[in-house]
mmCIF file of C-alpha atoms in Angstrom:
data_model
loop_
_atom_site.group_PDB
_atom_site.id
_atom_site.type_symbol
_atom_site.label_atom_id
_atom_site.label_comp_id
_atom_site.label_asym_id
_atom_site.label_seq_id
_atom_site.Cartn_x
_atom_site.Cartn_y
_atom_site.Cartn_z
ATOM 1 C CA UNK A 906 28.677 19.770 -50.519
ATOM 2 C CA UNK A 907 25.114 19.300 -49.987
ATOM 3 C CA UNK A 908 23.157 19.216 -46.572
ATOM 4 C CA UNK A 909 20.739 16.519 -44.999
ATOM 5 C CA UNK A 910 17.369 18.100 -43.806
ATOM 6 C CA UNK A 911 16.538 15.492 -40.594
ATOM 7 C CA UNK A 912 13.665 14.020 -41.346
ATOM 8 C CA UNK A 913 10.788 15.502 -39.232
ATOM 9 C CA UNK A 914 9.434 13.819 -36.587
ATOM 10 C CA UNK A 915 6.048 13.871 -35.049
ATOM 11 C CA UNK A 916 4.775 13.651 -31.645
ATOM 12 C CA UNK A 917 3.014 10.803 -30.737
ATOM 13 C CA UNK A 918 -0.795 10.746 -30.970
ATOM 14 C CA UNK A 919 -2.499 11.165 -27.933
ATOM 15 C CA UNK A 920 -4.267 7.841 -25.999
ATOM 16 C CA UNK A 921 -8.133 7.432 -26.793
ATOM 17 C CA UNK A 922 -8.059 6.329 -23.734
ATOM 18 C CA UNK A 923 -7.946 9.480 -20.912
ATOM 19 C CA UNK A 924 -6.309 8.676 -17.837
ATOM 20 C CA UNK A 925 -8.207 7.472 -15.174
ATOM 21 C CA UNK A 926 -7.030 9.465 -12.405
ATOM 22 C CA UNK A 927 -5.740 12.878 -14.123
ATOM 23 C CA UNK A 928 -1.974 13.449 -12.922
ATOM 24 C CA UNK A 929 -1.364 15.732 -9.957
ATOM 25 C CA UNK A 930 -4.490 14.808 -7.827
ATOM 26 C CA UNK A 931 -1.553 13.010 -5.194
ATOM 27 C CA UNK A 932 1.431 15.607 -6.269
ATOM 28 C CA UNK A 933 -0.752 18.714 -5.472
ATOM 29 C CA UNK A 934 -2.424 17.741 -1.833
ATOM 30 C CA UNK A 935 -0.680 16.850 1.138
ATOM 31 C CA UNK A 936 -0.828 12.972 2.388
ATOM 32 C CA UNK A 937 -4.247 13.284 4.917
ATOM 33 C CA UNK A 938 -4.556 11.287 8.073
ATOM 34 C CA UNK A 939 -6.982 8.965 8.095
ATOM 35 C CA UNK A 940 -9.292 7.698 11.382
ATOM 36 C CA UNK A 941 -9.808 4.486 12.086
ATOM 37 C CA UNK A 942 -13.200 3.046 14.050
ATOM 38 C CA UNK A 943 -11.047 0.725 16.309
ATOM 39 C CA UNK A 944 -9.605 3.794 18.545
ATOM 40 C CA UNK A 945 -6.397 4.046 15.957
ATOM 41 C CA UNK A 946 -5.576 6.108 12.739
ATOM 42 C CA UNK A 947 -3.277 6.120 9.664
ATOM 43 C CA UNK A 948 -1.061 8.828 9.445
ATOM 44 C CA UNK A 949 2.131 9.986 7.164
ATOM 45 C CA UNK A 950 5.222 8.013 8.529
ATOM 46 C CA UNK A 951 7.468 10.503 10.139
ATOM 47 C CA UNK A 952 11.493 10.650 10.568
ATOM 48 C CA UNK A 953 10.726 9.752 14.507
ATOM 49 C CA UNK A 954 9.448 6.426 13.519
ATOM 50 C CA UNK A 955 12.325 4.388 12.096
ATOM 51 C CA UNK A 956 12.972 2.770 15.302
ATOM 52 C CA UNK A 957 9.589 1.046 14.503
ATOM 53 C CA UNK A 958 10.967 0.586 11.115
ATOM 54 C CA UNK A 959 13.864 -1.110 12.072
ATOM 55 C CA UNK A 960 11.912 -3.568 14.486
ATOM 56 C CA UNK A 961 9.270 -4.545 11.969
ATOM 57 C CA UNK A 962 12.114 -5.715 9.203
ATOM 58 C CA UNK A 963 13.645 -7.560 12.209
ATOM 59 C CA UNK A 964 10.393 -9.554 13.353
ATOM 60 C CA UNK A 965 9.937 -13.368 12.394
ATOM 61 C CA UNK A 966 5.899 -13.221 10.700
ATOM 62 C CA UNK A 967 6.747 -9.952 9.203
ATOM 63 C CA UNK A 968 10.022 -10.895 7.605
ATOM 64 C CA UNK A 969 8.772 -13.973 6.145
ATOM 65 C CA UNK A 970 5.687 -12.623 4.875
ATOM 66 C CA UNK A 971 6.746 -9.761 3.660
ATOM 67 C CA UNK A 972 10.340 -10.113 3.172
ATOM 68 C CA UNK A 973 12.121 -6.743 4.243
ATOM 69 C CA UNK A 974 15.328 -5.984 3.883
ATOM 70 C CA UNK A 975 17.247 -5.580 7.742
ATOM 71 C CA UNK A 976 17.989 -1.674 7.870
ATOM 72 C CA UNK A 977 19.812 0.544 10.100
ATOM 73 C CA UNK A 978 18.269 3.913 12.022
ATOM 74 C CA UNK A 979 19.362 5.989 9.247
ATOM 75 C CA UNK A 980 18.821 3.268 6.466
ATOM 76 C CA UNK A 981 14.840 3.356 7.803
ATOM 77 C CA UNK A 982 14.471 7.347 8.006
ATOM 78 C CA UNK A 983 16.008 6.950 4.070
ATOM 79 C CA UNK A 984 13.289 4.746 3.297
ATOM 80 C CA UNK A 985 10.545 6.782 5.444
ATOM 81 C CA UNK A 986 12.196 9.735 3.091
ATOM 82 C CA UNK A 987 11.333 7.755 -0.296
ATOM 83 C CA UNK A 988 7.880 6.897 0.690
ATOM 84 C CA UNK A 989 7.132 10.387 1.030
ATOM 85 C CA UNK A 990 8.820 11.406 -2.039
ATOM 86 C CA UNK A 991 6.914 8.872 -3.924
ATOM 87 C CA UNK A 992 3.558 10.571 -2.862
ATOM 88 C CA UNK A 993 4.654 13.328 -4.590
ATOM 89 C CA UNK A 994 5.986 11.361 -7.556
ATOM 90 C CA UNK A 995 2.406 9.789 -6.914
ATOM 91 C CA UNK A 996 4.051 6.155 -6.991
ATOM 92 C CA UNK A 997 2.631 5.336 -3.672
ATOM 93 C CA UNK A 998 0.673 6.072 -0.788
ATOM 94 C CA UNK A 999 2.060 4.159 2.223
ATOM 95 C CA UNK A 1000 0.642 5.115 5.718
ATOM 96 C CA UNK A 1001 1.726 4.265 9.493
ATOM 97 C CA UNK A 1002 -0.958 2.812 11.588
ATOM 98 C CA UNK A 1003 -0.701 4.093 14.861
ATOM 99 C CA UNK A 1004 -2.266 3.164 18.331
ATOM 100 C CA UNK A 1005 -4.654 5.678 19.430
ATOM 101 C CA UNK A 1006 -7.437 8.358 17.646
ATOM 102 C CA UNK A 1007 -5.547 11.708 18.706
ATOM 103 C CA UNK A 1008 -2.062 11.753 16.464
ATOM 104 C CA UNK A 1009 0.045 13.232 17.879
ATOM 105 C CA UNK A 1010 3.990 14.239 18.162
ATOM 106 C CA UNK A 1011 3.853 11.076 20.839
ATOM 107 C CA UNK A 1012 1.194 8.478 18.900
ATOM 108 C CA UNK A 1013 3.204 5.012 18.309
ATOM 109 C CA UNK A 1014 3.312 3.349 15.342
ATOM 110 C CA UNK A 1015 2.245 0.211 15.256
ATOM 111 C CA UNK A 1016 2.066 -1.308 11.584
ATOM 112 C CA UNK A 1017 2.010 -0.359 8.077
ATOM 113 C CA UNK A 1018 -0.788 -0.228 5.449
ATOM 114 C CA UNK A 1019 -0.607 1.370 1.933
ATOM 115 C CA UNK A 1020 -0.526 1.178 -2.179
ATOM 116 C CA UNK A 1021 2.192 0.486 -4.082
ATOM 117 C CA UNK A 1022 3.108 0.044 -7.677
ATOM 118 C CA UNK A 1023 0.293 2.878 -8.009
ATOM 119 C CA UNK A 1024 -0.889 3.955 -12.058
ATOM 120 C CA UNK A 1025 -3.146 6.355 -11.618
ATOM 121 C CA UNK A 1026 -3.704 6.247 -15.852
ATOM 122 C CA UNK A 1027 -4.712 2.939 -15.231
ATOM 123 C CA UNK A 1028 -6.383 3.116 -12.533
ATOM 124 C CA UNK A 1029 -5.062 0.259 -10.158
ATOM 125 C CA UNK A 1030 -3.184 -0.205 -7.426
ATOM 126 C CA UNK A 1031 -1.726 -3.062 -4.927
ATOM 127 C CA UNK A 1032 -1.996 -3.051 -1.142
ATOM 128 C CA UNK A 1033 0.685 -3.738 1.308
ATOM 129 C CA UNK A 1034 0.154 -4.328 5.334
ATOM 130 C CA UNK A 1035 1.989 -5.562 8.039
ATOM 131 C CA UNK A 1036 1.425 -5.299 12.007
ATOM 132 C CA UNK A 1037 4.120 -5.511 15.089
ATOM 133 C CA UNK A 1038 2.538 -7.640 17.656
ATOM 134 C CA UNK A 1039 1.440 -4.560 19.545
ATOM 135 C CA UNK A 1040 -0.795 -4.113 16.692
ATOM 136 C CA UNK A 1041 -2.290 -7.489 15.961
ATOM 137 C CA UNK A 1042 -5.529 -9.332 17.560
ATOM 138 C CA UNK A 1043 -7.629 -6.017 17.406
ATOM 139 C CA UNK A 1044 -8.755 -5.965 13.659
ATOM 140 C CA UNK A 1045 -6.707 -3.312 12.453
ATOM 141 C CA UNK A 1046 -5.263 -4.836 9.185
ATOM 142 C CA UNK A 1047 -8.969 -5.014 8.061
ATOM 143 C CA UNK A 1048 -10.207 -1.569 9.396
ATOM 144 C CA UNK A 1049 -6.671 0.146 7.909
ATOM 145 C CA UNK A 1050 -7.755 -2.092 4.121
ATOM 146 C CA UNK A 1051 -10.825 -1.076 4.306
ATOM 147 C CA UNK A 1052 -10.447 2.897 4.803
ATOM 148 C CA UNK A 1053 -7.183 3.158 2.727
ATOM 149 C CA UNK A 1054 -9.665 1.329 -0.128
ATOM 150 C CA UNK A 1055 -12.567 4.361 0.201
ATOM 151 C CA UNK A 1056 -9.933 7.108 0.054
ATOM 152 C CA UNK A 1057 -8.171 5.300 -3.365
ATOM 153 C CA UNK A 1058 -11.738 4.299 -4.659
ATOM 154 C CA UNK A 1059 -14.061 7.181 -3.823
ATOM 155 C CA UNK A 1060 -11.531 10.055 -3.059
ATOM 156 C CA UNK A 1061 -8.592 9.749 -5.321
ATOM 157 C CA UNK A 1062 -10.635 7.932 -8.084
ATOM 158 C CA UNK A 1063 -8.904 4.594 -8.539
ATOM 159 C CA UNK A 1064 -10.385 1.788 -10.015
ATOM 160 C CA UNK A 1065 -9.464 -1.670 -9.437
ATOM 161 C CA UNK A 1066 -7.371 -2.896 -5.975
ATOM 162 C CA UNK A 1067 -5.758 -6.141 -5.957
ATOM 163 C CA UNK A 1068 -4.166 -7.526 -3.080
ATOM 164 C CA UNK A 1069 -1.706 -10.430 -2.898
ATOM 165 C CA UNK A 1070 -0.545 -13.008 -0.303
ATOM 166 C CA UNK A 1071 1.063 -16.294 -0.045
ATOM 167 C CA UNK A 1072 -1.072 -19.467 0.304
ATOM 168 C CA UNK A 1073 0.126 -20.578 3.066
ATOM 169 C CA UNK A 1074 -0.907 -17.433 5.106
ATOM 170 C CA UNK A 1075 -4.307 -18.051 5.955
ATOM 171 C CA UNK A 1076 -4.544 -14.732 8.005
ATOM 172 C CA UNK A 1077 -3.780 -12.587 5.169
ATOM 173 C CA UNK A 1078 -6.213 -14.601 3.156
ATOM 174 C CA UNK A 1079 -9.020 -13.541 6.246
ATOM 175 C CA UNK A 1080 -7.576 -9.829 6.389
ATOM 176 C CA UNK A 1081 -8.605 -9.821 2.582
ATOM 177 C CA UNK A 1082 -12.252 -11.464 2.519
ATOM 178 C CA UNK A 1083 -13.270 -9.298 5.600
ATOM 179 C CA UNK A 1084 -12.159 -6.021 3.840
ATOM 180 C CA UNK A 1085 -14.166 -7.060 0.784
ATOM 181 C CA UNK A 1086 -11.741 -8.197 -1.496
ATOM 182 C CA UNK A 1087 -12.714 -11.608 -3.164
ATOM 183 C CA UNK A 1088 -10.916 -14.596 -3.987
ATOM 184 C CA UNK A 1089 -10.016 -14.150 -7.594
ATOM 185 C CA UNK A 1090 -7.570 -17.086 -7.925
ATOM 186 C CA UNK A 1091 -4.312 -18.219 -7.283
ATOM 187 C CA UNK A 1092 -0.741 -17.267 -9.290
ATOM 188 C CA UNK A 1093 1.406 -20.076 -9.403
ATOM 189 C CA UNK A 1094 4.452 -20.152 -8.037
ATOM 190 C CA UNK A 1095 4.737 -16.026 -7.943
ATOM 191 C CA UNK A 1096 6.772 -15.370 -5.261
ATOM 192 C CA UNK A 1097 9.993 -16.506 -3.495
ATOM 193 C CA UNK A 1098 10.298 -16.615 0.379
ATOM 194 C CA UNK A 1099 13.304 -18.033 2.202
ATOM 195 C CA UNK A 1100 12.152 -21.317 2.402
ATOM 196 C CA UNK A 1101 11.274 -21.520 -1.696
ATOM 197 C CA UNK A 1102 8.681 -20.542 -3.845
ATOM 198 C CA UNK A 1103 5.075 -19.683 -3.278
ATOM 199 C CA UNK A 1104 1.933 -19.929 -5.171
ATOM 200 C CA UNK A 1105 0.019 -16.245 -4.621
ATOM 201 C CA UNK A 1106 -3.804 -15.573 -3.466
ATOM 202 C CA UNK A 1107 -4.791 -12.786 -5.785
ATOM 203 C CA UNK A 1108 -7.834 -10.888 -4.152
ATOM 204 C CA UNK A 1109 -9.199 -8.074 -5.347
ATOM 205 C CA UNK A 1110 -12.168 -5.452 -5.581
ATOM 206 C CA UNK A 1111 -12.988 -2.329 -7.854
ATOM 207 C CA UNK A 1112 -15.378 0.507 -7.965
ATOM 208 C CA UNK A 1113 -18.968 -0.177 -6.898
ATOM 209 C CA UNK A 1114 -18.466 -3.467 -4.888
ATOM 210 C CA UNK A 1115 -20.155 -3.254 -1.822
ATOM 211 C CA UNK A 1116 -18.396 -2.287 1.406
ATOM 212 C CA UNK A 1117 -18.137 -5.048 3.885
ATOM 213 C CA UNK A 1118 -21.043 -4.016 7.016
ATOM 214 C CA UNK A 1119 -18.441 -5.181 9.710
ATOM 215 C CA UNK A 1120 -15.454 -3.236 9.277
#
């Protein structure tokens, strides 16, 4: 009986391209807390926050712009669990804006602001936000945009930013010009709300666009 040598196999050839972000820059340093010039910050969420959690995905604006799924105490502190385990996977980098300067054990959140569907290889990223009414009126979508943009463009080493919102949110669509992401055009029908689908607003900015003066 004769034997089959396996044929030998070869590992694949390395990108010309090098990543733009080398892996481990998110998995090896801790989440920071980030001030805010409107008397608030961005901080890690914590297990003590899913009662905010659980409001946000049961508000009106917030579930039908952003379309959460309804969750329990302990289905919220499993998702606040997954957003920090995806820092570490470096998958995302989702902070809790909170009401006040000095964090604290006591500071209240008051909204969300982050990057998902992160690639540090490529270099890109896509920001999500949302406010309570507690949090809205005072500018704080723009000022969290805005600082969450300089640590991904000038401190992690990101590249491009794109943010996305329905058409027929004109706020977002304000949120978006005043943090200095232009109007790059629109996706048709992209994305489907309760009431149907929407055509999308795709904004964006990259490294070396100018920072807005205002915010």
């Amino acid at each position: 009986m004769s034997s089959t040598t396996p044929p030998a196999t070869s590992s694949p050839a390395p990108s010309p391209i090098p990543p733009v972000v080398p892996a481990g820059r998110m998995r090896d340093s801790e989440q920071p807390t980030l001030p805010l010039p409107v008397n608030a910050a961005l901080r890690p969420w914590r297990p003590t926050d899913a009662p905010t959690l659980v409001a946000a995905c049961q508000d009106p604006d917030i579930q039908h712009w952003n379309r959460p799924a309804q969750v329990s105490a302990e289905g919220a502190r499993a998702k606040i669990a997954r957003w920090q385990q995806r820092w570490h996977d470096e998958q995302a980098a989702i902070w809790a804006i909170t009401d006040g300067k000095d964090v604290g054990q006591d500071d209240a959140a008051v909204g969300l602001a982050g990057l998902a569907d992160l690639d540090l290889r490529g270099g890109s990223a896509e920001f999500l936000y949302w406010l309570l009414p507690a949090g809205r009126g005072r500018g704080l979508a723009v000022s969290a945009t805005v600082r969450i943009s300089r640590w991904a463009l000038e401190e992690l080493g990101l590249h491009r930013l794109r943010l996305t919102h329905s058409v027929a949110n004109p706020a977002s669509c304000r949120v978006a010009s005043r943090a200095g992401f232009p109007l790059e055009g629109t996706l048709r029908s992209a994305l489907l709300h309760a009431d149907g689908w929407h055509d999308e607003h795709l904004h964006a900015r990259v490294a070396g666009d100018d920072w807005p003066a205002d915010a």
